[in-house]
mmCIF file of C-alpha atoms in Angstrom:
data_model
loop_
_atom_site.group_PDB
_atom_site.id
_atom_site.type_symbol
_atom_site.label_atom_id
_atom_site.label_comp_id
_atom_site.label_asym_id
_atom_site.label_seq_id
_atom_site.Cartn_x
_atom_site.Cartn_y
_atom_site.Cartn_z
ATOM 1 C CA UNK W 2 108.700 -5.539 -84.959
ATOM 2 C CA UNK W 3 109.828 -8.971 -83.965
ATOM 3 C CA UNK W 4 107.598 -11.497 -83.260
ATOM 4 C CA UNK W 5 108.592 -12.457 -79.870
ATOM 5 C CA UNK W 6 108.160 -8.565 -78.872
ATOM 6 C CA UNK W 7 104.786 -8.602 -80.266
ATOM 7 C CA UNK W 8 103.167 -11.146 -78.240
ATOM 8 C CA UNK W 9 105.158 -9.839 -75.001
ATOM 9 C CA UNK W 10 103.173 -6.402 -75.594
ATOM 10 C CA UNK W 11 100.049 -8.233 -76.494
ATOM 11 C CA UNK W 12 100.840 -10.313 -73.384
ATOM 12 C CA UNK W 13 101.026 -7.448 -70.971
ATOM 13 C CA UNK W 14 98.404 -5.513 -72.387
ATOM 14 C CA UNK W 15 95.890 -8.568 -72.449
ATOM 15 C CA UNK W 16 97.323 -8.906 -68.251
ATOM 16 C CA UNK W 17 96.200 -4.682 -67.511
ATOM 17 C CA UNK W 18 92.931 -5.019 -69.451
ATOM 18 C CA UNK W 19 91.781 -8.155 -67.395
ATOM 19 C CA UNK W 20 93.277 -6.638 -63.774
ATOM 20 C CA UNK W 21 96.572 -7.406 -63.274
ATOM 21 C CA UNK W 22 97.008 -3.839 -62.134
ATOM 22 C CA UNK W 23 94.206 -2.321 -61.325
ATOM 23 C CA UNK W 24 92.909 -1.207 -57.846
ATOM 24 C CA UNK W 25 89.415 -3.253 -56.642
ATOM 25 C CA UNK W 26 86.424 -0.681 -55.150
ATOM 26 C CA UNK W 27 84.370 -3.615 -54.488
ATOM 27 C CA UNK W 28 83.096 -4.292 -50.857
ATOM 28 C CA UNK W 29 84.707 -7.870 -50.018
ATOM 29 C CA UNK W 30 82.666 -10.923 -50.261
ATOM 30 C CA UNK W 31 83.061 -11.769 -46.621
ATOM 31 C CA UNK W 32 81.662 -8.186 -45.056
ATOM 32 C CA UNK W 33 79.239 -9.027 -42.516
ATOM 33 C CA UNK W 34 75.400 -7.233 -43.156
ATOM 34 C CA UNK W 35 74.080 -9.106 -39.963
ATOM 35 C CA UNK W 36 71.162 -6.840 -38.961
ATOM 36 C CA UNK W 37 70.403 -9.630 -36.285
ATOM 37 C CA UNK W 38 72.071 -8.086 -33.106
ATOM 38 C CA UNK W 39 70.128 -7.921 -29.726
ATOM 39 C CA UNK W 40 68.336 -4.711 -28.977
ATOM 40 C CA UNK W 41 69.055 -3.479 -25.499
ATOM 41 C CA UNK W 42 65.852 -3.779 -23.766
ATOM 42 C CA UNK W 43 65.232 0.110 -21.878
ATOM 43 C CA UNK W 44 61.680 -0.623 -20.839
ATOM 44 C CA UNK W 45 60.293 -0.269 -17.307
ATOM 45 C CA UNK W 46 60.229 -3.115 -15.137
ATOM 46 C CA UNK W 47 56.760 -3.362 -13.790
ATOM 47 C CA UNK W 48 55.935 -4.105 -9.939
ATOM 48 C CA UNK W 49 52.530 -4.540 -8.742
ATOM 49 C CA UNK W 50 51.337 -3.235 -5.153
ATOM 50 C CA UNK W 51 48.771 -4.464 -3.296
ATOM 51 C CA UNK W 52 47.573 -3.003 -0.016
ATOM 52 C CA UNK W 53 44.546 -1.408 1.844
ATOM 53 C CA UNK W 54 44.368 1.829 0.527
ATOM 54 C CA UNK W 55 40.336 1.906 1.719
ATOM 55 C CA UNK W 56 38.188 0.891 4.716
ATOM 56 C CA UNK W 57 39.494 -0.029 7.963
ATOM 57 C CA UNK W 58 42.917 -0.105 7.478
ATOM 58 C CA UNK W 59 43.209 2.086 4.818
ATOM 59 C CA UNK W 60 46.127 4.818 7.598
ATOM 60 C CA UNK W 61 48.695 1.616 7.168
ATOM 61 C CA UNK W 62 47.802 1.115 3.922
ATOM 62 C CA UNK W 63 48.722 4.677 3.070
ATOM 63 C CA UNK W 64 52.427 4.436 4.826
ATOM 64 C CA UNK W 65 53.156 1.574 3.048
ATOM 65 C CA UNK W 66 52.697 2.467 -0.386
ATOM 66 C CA UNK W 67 54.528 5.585 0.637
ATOM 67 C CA UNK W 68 57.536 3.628 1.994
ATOM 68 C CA UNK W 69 56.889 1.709 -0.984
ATOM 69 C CA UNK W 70 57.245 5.055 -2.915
ATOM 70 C CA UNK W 71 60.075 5.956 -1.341
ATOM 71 C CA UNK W 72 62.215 2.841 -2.312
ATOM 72 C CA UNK W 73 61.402 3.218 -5.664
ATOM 73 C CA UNK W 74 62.437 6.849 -6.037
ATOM 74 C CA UNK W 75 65.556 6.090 -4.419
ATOM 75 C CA UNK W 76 65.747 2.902 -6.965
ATOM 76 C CA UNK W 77 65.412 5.176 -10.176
ATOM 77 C CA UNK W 78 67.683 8.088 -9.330
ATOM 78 C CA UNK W 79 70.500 5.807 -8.887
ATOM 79 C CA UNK W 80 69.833 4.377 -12.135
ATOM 80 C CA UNK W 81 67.404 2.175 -12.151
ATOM 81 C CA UNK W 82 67.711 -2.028 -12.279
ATOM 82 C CA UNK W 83 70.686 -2.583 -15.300
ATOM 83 C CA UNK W 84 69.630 0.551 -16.830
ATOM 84 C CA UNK W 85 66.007 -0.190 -16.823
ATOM 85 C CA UNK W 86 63.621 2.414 -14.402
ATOM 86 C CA UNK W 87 61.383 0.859 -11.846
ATOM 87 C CA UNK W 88 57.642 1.120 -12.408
ATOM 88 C CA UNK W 89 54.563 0.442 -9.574
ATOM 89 C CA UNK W 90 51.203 -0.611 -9.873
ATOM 90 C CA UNK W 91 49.284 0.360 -7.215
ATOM 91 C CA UNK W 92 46.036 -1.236 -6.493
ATOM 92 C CA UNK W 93 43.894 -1.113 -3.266
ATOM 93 C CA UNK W 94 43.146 -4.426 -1.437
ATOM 94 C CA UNK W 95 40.695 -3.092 0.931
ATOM 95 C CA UNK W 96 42.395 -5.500 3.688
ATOM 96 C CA UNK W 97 39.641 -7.788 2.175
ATOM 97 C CA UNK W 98 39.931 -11.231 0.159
ATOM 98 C CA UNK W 99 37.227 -10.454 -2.825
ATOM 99 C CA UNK W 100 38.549 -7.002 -3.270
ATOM 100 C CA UNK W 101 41.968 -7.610 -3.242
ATOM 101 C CA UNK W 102 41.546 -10.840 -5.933
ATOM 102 C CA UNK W 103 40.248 -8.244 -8.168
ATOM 103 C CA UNK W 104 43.095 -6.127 -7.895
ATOM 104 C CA UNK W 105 46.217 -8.687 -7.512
ATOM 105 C CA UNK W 106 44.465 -10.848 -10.495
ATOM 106 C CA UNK W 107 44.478 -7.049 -12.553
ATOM 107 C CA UNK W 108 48.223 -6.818 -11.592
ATOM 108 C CA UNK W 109 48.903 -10.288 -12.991
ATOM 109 C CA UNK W 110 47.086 -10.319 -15.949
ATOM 110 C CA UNK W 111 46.709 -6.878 -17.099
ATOM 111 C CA UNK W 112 49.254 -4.792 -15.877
ATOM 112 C CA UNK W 113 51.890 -8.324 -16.281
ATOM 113 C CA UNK W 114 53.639 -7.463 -13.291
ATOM 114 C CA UNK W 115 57.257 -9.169 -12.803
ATOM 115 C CA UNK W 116 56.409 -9.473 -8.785
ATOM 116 C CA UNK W 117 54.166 -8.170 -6.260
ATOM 117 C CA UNK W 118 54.798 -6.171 -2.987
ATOM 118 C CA UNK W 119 51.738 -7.792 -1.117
ATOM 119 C CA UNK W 120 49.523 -8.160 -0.349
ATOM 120 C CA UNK W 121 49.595 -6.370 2.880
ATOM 121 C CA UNK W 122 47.117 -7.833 4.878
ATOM 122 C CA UNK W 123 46.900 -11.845 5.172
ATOM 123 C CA UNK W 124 42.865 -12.074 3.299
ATOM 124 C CA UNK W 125 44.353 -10.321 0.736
ATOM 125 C CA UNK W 126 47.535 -12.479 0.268
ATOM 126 C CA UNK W 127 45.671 -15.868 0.747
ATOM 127 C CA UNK W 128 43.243 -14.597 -1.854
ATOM 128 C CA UNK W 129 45.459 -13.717 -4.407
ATOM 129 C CA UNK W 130 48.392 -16.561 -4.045
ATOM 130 C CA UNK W 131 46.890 -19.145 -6.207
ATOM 131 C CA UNK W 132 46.615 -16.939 -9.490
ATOM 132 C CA UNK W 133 50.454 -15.664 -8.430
ATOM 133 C CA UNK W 134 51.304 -19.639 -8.604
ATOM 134 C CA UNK W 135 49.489 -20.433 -11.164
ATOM 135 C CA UNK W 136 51.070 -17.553 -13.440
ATOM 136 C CA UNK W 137 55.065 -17.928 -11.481
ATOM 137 C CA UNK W 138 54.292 -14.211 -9.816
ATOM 138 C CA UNK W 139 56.179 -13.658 -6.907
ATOM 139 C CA UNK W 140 54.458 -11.941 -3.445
ATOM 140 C CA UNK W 141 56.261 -10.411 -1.164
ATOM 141 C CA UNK W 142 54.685 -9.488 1.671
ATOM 142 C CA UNK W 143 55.059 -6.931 4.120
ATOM 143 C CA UNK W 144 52.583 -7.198 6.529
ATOM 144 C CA UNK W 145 50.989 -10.367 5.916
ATOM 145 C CA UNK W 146 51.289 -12.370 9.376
ATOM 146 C CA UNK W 147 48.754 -14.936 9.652
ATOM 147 C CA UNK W 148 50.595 -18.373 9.928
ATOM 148 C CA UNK W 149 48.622 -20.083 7.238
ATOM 149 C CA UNK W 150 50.592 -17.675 4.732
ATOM 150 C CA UNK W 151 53.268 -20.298 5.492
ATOM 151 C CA UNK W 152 51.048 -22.950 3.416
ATOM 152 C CA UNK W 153 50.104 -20.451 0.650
ATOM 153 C CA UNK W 154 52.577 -21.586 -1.528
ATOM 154 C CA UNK W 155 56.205 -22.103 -3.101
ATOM 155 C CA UNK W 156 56.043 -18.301 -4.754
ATOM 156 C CA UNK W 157 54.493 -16.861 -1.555
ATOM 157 C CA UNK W 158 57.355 -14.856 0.795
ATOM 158 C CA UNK W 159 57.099 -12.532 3.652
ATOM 159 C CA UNK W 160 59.025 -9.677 4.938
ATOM 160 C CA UNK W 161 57.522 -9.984 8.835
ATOM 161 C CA UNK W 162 57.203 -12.774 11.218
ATOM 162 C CA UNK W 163 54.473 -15.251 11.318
ATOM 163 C CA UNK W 164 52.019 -14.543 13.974
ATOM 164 C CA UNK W 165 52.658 -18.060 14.816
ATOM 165 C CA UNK W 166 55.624 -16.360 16.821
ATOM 166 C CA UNK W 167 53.350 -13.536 18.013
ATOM 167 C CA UNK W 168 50.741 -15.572 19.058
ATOM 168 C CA UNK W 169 52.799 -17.708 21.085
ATOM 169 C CA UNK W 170 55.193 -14.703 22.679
ATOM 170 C CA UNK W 171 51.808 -12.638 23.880
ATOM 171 C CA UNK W 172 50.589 -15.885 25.210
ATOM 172 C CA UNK W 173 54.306 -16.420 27.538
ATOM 173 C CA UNK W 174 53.873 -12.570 28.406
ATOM 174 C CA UNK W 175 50.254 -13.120 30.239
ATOM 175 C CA UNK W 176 51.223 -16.302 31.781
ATOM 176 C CA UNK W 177 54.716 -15.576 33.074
ATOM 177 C CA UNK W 178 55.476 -11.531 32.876
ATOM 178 C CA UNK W 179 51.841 -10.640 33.794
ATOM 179 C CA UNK W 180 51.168 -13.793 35.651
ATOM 180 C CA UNK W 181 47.295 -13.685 35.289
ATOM 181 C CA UNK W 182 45.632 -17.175 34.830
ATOM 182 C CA UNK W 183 42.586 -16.252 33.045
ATOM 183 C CA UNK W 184 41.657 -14.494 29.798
ATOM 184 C CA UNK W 185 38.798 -13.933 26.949
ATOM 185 C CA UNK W 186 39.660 -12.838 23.861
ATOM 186 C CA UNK W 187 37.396 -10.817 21.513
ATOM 187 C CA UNK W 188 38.158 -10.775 17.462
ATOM 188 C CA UNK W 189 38.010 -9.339 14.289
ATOM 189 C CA UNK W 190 36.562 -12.317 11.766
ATOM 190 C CA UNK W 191 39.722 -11.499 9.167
ATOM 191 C CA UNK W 192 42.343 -14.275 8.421
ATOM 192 C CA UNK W 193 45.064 -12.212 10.430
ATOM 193 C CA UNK W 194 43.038 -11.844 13.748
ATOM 194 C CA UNK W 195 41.671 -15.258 13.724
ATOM 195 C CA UNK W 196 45.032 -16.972 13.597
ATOM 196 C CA UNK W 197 46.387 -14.670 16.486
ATOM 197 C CA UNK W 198 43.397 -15.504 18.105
ATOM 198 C CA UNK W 199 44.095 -19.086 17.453
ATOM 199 C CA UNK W 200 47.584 -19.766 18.353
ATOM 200 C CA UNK W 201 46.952 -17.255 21.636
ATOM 201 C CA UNK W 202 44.537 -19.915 22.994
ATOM 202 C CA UNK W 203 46.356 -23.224 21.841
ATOM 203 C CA UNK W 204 49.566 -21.611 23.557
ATOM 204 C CA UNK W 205 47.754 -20.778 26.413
ATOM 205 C CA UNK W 206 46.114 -23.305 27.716
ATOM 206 C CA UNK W 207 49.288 -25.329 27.140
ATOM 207 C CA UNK W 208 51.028 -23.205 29.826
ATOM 208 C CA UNK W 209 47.935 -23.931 32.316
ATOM 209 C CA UNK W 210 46.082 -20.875 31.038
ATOM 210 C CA UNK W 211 42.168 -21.123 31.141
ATOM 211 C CA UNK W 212 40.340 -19.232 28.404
ATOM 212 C CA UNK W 213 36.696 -17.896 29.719
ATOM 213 C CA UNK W 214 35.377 -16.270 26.347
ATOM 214 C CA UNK W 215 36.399 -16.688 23.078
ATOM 215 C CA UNK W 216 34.069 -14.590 20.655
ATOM 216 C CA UNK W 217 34.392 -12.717 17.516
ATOM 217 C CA UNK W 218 33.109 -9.958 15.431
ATOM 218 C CA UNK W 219 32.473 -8.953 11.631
ATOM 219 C CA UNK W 220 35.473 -6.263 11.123
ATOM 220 C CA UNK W 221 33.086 -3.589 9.944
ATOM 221 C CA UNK W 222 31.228 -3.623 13.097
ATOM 222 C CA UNK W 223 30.617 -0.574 15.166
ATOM 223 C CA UNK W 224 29.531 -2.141 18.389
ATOM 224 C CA UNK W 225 31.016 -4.571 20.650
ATOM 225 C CA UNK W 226 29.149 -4.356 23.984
ATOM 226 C CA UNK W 227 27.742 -7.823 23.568
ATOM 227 C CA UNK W 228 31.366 -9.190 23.315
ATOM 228 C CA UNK W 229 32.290 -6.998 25.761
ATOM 229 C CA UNK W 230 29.803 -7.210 28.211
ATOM 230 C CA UNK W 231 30.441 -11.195 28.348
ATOM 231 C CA UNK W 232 34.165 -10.508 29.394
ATOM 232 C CA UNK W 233 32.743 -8.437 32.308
ATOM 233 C CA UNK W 234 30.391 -10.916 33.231
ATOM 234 C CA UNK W 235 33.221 -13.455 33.230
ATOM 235 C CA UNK W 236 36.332 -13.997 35.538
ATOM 236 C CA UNK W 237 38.493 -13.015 33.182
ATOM 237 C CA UNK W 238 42.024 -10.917 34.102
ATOM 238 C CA UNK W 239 43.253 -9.781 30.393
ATOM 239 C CA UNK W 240 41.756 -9.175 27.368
ATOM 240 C CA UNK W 241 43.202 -10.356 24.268
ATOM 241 C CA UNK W 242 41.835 -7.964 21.417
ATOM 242 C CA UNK W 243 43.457 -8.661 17.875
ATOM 243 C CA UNK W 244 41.935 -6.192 15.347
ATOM 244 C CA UNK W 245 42.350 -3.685 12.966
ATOM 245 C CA UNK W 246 41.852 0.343 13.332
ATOM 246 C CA UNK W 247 37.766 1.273 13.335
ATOM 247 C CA UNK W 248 36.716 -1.875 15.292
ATOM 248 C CA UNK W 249 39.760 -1.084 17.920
ATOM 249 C CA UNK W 250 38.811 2.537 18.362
ATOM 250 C CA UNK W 251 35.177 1.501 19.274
ATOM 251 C CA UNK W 252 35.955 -1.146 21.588
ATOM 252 C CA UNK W 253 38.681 1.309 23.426
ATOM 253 C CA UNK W 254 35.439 3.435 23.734
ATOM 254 C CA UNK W 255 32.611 1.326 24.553
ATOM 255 C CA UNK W 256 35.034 -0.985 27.117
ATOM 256 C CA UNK W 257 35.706 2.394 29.151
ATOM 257 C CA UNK W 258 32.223 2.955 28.908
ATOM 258 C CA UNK W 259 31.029 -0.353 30.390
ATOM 259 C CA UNK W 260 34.147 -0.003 32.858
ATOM 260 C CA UNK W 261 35.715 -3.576 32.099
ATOM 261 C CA UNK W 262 38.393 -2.684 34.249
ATOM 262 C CA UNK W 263 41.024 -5.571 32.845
ATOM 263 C CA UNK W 264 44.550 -4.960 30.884
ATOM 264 C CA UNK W 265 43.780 -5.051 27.557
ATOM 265 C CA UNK W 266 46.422 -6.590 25.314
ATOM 266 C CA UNK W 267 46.714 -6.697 21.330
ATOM 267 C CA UNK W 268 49.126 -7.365 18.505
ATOM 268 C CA UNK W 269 51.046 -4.584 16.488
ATOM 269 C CA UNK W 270 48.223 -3.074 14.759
ATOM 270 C CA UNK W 271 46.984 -1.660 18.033
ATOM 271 C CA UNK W 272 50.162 1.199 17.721
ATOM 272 C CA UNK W 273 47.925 2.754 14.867
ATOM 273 C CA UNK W 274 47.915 5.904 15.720
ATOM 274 C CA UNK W 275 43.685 6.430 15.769
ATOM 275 C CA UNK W 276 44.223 3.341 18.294
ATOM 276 C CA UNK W 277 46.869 5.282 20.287
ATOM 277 C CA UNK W 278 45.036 8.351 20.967
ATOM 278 C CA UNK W 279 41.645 7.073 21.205
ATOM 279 C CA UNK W 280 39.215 7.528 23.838
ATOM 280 C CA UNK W 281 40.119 4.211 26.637
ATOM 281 C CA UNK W 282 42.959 3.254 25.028
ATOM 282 C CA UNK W 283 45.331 4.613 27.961
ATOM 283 C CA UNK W 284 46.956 1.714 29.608
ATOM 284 C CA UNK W 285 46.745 -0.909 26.526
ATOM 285 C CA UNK W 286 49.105 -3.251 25.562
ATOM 286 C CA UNK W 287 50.467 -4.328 22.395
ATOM 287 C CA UNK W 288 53.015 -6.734 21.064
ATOM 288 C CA UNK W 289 55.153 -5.840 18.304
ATOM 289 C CA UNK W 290 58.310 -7.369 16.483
ATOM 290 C CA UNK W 291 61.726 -5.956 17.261
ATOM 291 C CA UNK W 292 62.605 -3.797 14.385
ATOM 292 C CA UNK W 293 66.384 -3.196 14.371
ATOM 293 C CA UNK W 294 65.356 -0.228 12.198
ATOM 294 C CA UNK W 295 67.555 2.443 10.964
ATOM 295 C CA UNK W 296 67.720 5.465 11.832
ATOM 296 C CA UNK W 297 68.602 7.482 8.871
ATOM 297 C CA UNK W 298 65.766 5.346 7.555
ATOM 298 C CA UNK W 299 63.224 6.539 9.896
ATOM 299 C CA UNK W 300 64.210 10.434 9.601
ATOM 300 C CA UNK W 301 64.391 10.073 5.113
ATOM 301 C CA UNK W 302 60.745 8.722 5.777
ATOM 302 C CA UNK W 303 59.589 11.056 8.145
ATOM 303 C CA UNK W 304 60.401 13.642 6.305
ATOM 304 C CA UNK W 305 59.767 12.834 2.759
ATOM 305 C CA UNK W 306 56.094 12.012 4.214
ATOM 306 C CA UNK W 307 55.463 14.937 7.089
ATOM 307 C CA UNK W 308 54.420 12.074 9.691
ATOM 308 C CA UNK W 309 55.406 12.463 13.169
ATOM 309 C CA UNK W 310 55.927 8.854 13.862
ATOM 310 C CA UNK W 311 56.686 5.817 12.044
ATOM 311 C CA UNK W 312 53.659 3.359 11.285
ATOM 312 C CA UNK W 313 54.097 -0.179 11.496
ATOM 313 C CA UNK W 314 55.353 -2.450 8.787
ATOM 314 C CA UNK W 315 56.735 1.166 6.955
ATOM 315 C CA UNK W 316 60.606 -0.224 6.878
ATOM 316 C CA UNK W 317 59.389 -3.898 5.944
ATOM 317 C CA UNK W 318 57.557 -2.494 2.603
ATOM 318 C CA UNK W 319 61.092 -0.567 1.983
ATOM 319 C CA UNK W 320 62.957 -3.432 2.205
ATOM 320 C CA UNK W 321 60.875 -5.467 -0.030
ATOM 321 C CA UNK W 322 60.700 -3.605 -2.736
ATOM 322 C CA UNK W 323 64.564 -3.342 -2.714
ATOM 323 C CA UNK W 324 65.249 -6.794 -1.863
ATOM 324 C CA UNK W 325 62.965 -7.553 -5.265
ATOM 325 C CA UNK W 326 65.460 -5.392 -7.455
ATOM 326 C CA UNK W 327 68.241 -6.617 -6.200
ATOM 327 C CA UNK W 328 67.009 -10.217 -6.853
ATOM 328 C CA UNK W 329 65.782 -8.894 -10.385
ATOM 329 C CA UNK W 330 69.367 -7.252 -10.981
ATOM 330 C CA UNK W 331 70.491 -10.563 -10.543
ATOM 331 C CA UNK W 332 68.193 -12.623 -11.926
ATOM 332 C CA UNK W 333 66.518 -11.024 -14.337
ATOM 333 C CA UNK W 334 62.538 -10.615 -14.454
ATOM 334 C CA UNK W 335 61.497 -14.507 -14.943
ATOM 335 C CA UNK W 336 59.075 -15.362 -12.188
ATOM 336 C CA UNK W 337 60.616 -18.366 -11.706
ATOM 337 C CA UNK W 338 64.133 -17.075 -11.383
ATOM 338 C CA UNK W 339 63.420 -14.950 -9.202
ATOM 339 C CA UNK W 340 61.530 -17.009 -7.135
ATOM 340 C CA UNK W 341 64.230 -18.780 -6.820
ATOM 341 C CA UNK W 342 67.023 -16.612 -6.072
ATOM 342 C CA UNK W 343 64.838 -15.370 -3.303
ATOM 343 C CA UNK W 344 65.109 -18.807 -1.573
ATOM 344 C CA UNK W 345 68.783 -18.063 -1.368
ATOM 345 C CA UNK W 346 68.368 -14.637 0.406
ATOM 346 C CA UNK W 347 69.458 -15.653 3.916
ATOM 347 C CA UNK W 348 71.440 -12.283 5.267
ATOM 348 C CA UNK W 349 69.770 -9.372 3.480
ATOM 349 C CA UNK W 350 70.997 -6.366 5.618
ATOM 350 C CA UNK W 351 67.339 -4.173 5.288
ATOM 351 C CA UNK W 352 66.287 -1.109 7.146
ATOM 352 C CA UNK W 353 64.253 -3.372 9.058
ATOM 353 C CA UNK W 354 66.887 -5.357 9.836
ATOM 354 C CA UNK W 355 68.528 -8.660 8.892
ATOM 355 C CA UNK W 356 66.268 -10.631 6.202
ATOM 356 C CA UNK W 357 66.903 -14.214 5.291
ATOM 357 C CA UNK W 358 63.972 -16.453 4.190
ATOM 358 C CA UNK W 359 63.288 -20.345 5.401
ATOM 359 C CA UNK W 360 62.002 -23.046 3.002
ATOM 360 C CA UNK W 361 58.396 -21.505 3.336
ATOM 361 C CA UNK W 362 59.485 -18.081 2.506
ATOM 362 C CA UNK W 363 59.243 -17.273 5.958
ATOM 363 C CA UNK W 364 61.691 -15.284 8.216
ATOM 364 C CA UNK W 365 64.265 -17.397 9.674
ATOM 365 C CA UNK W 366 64.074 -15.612 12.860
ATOM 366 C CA UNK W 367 61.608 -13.350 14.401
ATOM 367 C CA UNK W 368 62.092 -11.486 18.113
ATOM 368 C CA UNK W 369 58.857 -9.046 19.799
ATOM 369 C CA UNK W 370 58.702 -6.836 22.820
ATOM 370 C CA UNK W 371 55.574 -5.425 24.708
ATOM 371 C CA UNK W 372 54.371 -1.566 24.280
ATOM 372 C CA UNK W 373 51.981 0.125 26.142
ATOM 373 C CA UNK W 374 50.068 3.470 25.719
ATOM 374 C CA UNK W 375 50.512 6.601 27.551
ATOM 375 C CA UNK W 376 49.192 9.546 27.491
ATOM 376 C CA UNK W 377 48.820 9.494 23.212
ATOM 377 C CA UNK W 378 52.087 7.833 22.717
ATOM 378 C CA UNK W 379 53.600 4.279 22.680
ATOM 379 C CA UNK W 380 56.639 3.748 24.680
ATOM 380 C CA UNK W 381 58.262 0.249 25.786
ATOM 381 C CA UNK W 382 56.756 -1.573 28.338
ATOM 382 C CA UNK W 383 58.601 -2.460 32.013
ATOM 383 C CA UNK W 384 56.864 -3.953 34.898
#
């Protein structure tokens, strides 16, 4: 063989053995084995509720964790918040400040709520707001109306008017619709009833109003004729009488009894319906706020719950519960976020009706009408 030829073959052979045409198996260098990648998170996102579910005002308490219910139902079978089911907390608040610290501080730091439908009574949210700032939980309240909730703080929001509104509306009504010059009011000691009772009189007397009695009662009491019996001992035309359930239902009774003989007037947790069909209530008047509520609304609820009629604040306790997962879809579940994004609500279209929140977390807008009772029922009030 020729020496050239030999070291060709060599050549090639050397160029097989080392690769030259073979076929690699090997994985390449540059395949990615990043085990790194975000887990989608499917937990529940956890809402707290806080509301009487005991005592006094335990019937409201009971429709608004069922409206609360409701919304939440409706919130999962659709899907839930970005594929993540809605979960509640319910804890009872006993329309009380001590309870309902025990229960909203439990929601906060045990249960780690995102947010907090609540409190529904004012005690309960002024009791609970400064662990909620402290910790960036949002409250939204649907029934809290006292007008120092305004001051409560920056994660504090509310879902009804201040009864800095009511206060002032029931006070125009006696002056200038029922034209009577001189009134005592008799109230519950509670945060809510106190600053009705407040802003009644400082309105009042600004119109040329004269206020005879002014006197007040623990909220579990059973007997008012000492109150009572001052206001018929006085010159007084109308009763003012903001309070909750048990106390109302006694003071209907024991004012018929000692035949006071004045209009009574109250705020919107006089349409209770205990308050409605208790004995002396016939004739009372109440103020409430306009509720452009819906009507499919009102027959899901009365018929998911087997009530007859719909109890106050029902279709504000819907709407905050939804209004909070839209916000969370949004937003996500940071307390601050959310807080935030909730400052920019300002045309929420809710079963209560239109829902847009002021600087304070207050409605931007709040409109009431007169009811009165007769015969069991509440029906709009015309002179």
């Amino acid at each position: 063989m020729p020496k050239k030829l030999g070291i060709v073959i060599a050549g090639l052979a050397l160029f097989l053995l080392i690769g030259g045409g073979c076929t690699r198996t090997d994985a390449p260098a540059d395949v990615s084995t990043d085990t790194d990648a975000p887990v989608e998170d499917t937990s529940p996102i956890k809402l707290g509720w806080l509301g009487p579910l005991t005592g006094d005002v335990s019937s409201v308490g009971t429709a608004d964790r069922e409206a609360a219910e409701l919304a939440v139902t409706e919130i999962n079978e659709a899907g839930g918040i970005n594929g993540r089911m809605l979960e509640v907390t319910y804890e009872d608040g006993f329309c009380e400040g001590k309870t309902a610290l025990a229960g909203g501080t439990k929601l906060i730091n045990v249960d780690e709520v995102v947010a907090i439908v609540g409190g529904f009574c004012s005690g309960e949210t002024l009791a609970v707001a400064p662990s909620a700032e402290e910790k960036h939980v949002v409250m939204l309240s649907p029934g809290s109306t006292a007008p120092s909730v305004t001051e409560a703080g920056d994660y504090i929001f509310r879902v009804v008017p201040s009864d800095g509104f009511q206060g002032k509306y029931a006070a125009e009504f006696v002056y200038n619709t029922l034209e009577k010059k001189k009134v005592a009011i008799v109230y519950a000691i509670t945060d809510y009833a106190e600053g009705l009772a407040n802003v009644f009189e400082e309105e009042y007397k600004k119109l040329g109003g004269e206020i005879v009695v002014k006197d007040s009662f623990l909220q579990e009491s059973r007997d008012l004729k000492a109150q009572l019996t001052k206001v018929k001992n006085s010159e007084a035309e109308v009763l003012y009488f903001p309070t909750y359930t048990e106390a109302g239902v006694v003071g209907f009774k024991q004012a018929e009894e000692l035949d006071l003989g004045i209009q009574i007037l109250g705020p919107e947790t006089l349409s209770d319906e205990k308050l409605v069909t208790a004995q002396g209530a016939e004739g009372t008047l109440y103020t409430v706020p306009v509720s452009n509520e819906s009507e499919a609304f009102k027959t899901k609820f009365l018929e998911e719950t087997g009530r007859d009629d719909m109890p106050v604040y029902a279709s504000q306790t819907y709407d905050a519960v939804k209004i909070l997962a839209q916000v969370i879809e949004s937003v996500g579940t940071n307390g601050e976020d959310i807080k935030n994004e909730l400052y920019n609500v300002k045309n929420y279209e809710g079963v209560s009706g239109m829902i847009g929140f002021d600087e304070n977390g207050d409605l931007t807008s709040a409109e009431y009408k007169v009811m009165i009772i007769k015969d069991g029922k509440s029906e709009d009030y015309t002179k």
